[in-house]
PDB file of C-alpha atoms in Angstrom:
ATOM      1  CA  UNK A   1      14.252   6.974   5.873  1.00  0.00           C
ATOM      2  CA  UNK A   2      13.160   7.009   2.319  1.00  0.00           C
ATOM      3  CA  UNK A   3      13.918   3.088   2.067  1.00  0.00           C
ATOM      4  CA  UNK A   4      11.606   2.424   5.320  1.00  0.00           C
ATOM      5  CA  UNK A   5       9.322   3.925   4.080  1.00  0.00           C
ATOM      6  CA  UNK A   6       9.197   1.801   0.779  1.00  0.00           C
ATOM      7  CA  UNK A   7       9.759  -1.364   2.619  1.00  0.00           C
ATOM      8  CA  UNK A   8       6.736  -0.340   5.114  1.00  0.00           C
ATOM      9  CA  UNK A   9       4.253   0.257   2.155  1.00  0.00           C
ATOM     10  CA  UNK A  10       5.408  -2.783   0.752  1.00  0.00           C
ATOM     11  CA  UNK A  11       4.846  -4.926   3.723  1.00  0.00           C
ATOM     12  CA  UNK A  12       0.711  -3.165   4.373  1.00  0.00           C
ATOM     13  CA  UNK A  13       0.571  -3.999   0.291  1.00  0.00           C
ATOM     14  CA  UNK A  14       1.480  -7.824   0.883  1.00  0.00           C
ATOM     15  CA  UNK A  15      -0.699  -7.628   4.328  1.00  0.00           C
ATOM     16  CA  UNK A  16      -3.656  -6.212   2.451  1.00  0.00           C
ATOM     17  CA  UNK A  17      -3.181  -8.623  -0.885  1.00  0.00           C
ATOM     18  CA  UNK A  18      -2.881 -11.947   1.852  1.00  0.00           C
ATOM     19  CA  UNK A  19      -6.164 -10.794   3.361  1.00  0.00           C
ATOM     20  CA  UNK A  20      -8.276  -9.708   0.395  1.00  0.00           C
ATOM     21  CA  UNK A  21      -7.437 -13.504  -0.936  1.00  0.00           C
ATOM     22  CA  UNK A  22      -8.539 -14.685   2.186  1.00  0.00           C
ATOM     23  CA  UNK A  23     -11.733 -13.117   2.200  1.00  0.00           C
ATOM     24  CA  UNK A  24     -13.058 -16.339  -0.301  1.00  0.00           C
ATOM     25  CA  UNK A  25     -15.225 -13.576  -2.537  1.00  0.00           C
ATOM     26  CA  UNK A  26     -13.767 -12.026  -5.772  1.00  0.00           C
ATOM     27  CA  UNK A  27     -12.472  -8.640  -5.155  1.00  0.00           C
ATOM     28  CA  UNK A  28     -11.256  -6.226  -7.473  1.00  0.00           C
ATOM     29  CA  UNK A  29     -10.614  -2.675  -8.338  1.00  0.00           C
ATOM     30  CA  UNK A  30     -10.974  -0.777 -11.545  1.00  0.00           C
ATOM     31  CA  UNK A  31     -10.448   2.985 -13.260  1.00  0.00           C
ATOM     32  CA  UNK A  32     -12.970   5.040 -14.612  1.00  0.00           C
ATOM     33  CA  UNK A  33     -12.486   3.163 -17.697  1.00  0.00           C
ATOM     34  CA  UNK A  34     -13.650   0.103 -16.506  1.00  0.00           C
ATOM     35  CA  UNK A  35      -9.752  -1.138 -16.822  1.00  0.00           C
ATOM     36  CA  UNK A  36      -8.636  -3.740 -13.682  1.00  0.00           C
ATOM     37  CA  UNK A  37      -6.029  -2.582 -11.846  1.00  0.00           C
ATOM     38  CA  UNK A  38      -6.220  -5.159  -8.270  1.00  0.00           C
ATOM     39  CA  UNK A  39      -8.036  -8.570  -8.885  1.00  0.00           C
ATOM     40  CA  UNK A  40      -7.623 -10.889  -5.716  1.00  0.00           C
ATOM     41  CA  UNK A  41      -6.771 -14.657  -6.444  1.00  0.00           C
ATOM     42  CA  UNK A  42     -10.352 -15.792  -5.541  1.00  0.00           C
ATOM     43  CA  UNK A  43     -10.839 -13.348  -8.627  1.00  0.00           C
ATOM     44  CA  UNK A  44      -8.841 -14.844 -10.749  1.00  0.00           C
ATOM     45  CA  UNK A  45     -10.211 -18.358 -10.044  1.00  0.00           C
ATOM     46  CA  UNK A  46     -12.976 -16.818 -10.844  1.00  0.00           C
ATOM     47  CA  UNK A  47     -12.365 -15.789 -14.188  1.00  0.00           C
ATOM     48  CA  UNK A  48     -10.058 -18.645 -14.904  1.00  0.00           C
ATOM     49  CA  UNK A  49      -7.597 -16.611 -15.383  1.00  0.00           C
ATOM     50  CA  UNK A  50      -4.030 -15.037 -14.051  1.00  0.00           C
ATOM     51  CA  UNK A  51      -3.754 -12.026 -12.386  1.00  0.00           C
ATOM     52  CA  UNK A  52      -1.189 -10.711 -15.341  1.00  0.00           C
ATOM     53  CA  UNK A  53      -4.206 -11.604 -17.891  1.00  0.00           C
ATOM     54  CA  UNK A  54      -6.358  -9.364 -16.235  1.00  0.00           C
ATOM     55  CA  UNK A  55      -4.520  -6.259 -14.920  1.00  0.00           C
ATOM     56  CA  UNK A  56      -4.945  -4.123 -17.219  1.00  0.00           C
ATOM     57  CA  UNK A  57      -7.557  -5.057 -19.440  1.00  0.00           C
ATOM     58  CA  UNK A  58     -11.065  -3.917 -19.503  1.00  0.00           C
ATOM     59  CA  UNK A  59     -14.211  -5.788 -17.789  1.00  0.00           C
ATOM     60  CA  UNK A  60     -15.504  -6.572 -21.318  1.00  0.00           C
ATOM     61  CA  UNK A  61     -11.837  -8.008 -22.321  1.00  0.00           C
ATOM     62  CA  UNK A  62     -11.928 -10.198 -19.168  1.00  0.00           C
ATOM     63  CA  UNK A  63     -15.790 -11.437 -19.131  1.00  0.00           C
ATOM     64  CA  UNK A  64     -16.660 -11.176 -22.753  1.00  0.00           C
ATOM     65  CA  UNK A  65     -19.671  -9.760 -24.607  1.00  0.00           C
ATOM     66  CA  UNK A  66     -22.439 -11.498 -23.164  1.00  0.00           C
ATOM     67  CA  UNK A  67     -21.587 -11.333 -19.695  1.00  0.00           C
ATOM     68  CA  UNK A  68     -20.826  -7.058 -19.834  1.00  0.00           C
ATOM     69  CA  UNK A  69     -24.075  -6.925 -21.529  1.00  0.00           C
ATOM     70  CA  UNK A  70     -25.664  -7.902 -18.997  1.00  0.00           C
ATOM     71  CA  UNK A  71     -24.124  -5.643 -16.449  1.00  0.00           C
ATOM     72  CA  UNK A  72     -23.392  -2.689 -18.777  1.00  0.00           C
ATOM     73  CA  UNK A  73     -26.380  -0.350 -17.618  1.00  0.00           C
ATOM     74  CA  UNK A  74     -25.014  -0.703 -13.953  1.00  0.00           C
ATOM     75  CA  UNK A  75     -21.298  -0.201 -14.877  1.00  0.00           C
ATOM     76  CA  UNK A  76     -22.179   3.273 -16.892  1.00  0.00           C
ATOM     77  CA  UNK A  77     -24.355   4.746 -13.777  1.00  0.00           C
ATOM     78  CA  UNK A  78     -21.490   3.480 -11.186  1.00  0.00           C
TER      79      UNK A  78
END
């Protein structure tokens, strides 16, 4: 039972994945830290980058000074 059970959520996780990168928008998800922890691959075409470069790492790893400067204000009152 156990093992269905990890083979079901494992099947919804590859269903959900196949349609978040066929969506054709950058999707992610982050902590409270700002940290990555889901990118879609429209995301990572986006950043020019693979998904094992930016799980993980903060926004202002992945998109560089400038870019969180811009957006910093927003990210600190979501």
């Amino acid at each position: 039972e156990d093992v269905q059970l990890r083979q079901s959520l494992v099947a919804k996780e590859l269903e959900i994945r196949s349609l978040a990168d066929s969506i054709g928008m950058p999707l992610s998800k982050s902590d409270g830290n700002l940290r990555y922890l889901y990118v879609n691959q429209v995301a990572c075409e986006w950043f020019n980058r693979s998904e094992e470069d930016i799980i993980g790492r903060t926004w202002l790893d992945v998109i560089g000074d400038d870019q969180f400067a811009q957006i910093q204000q927003y990210a600190e009152r979501a």
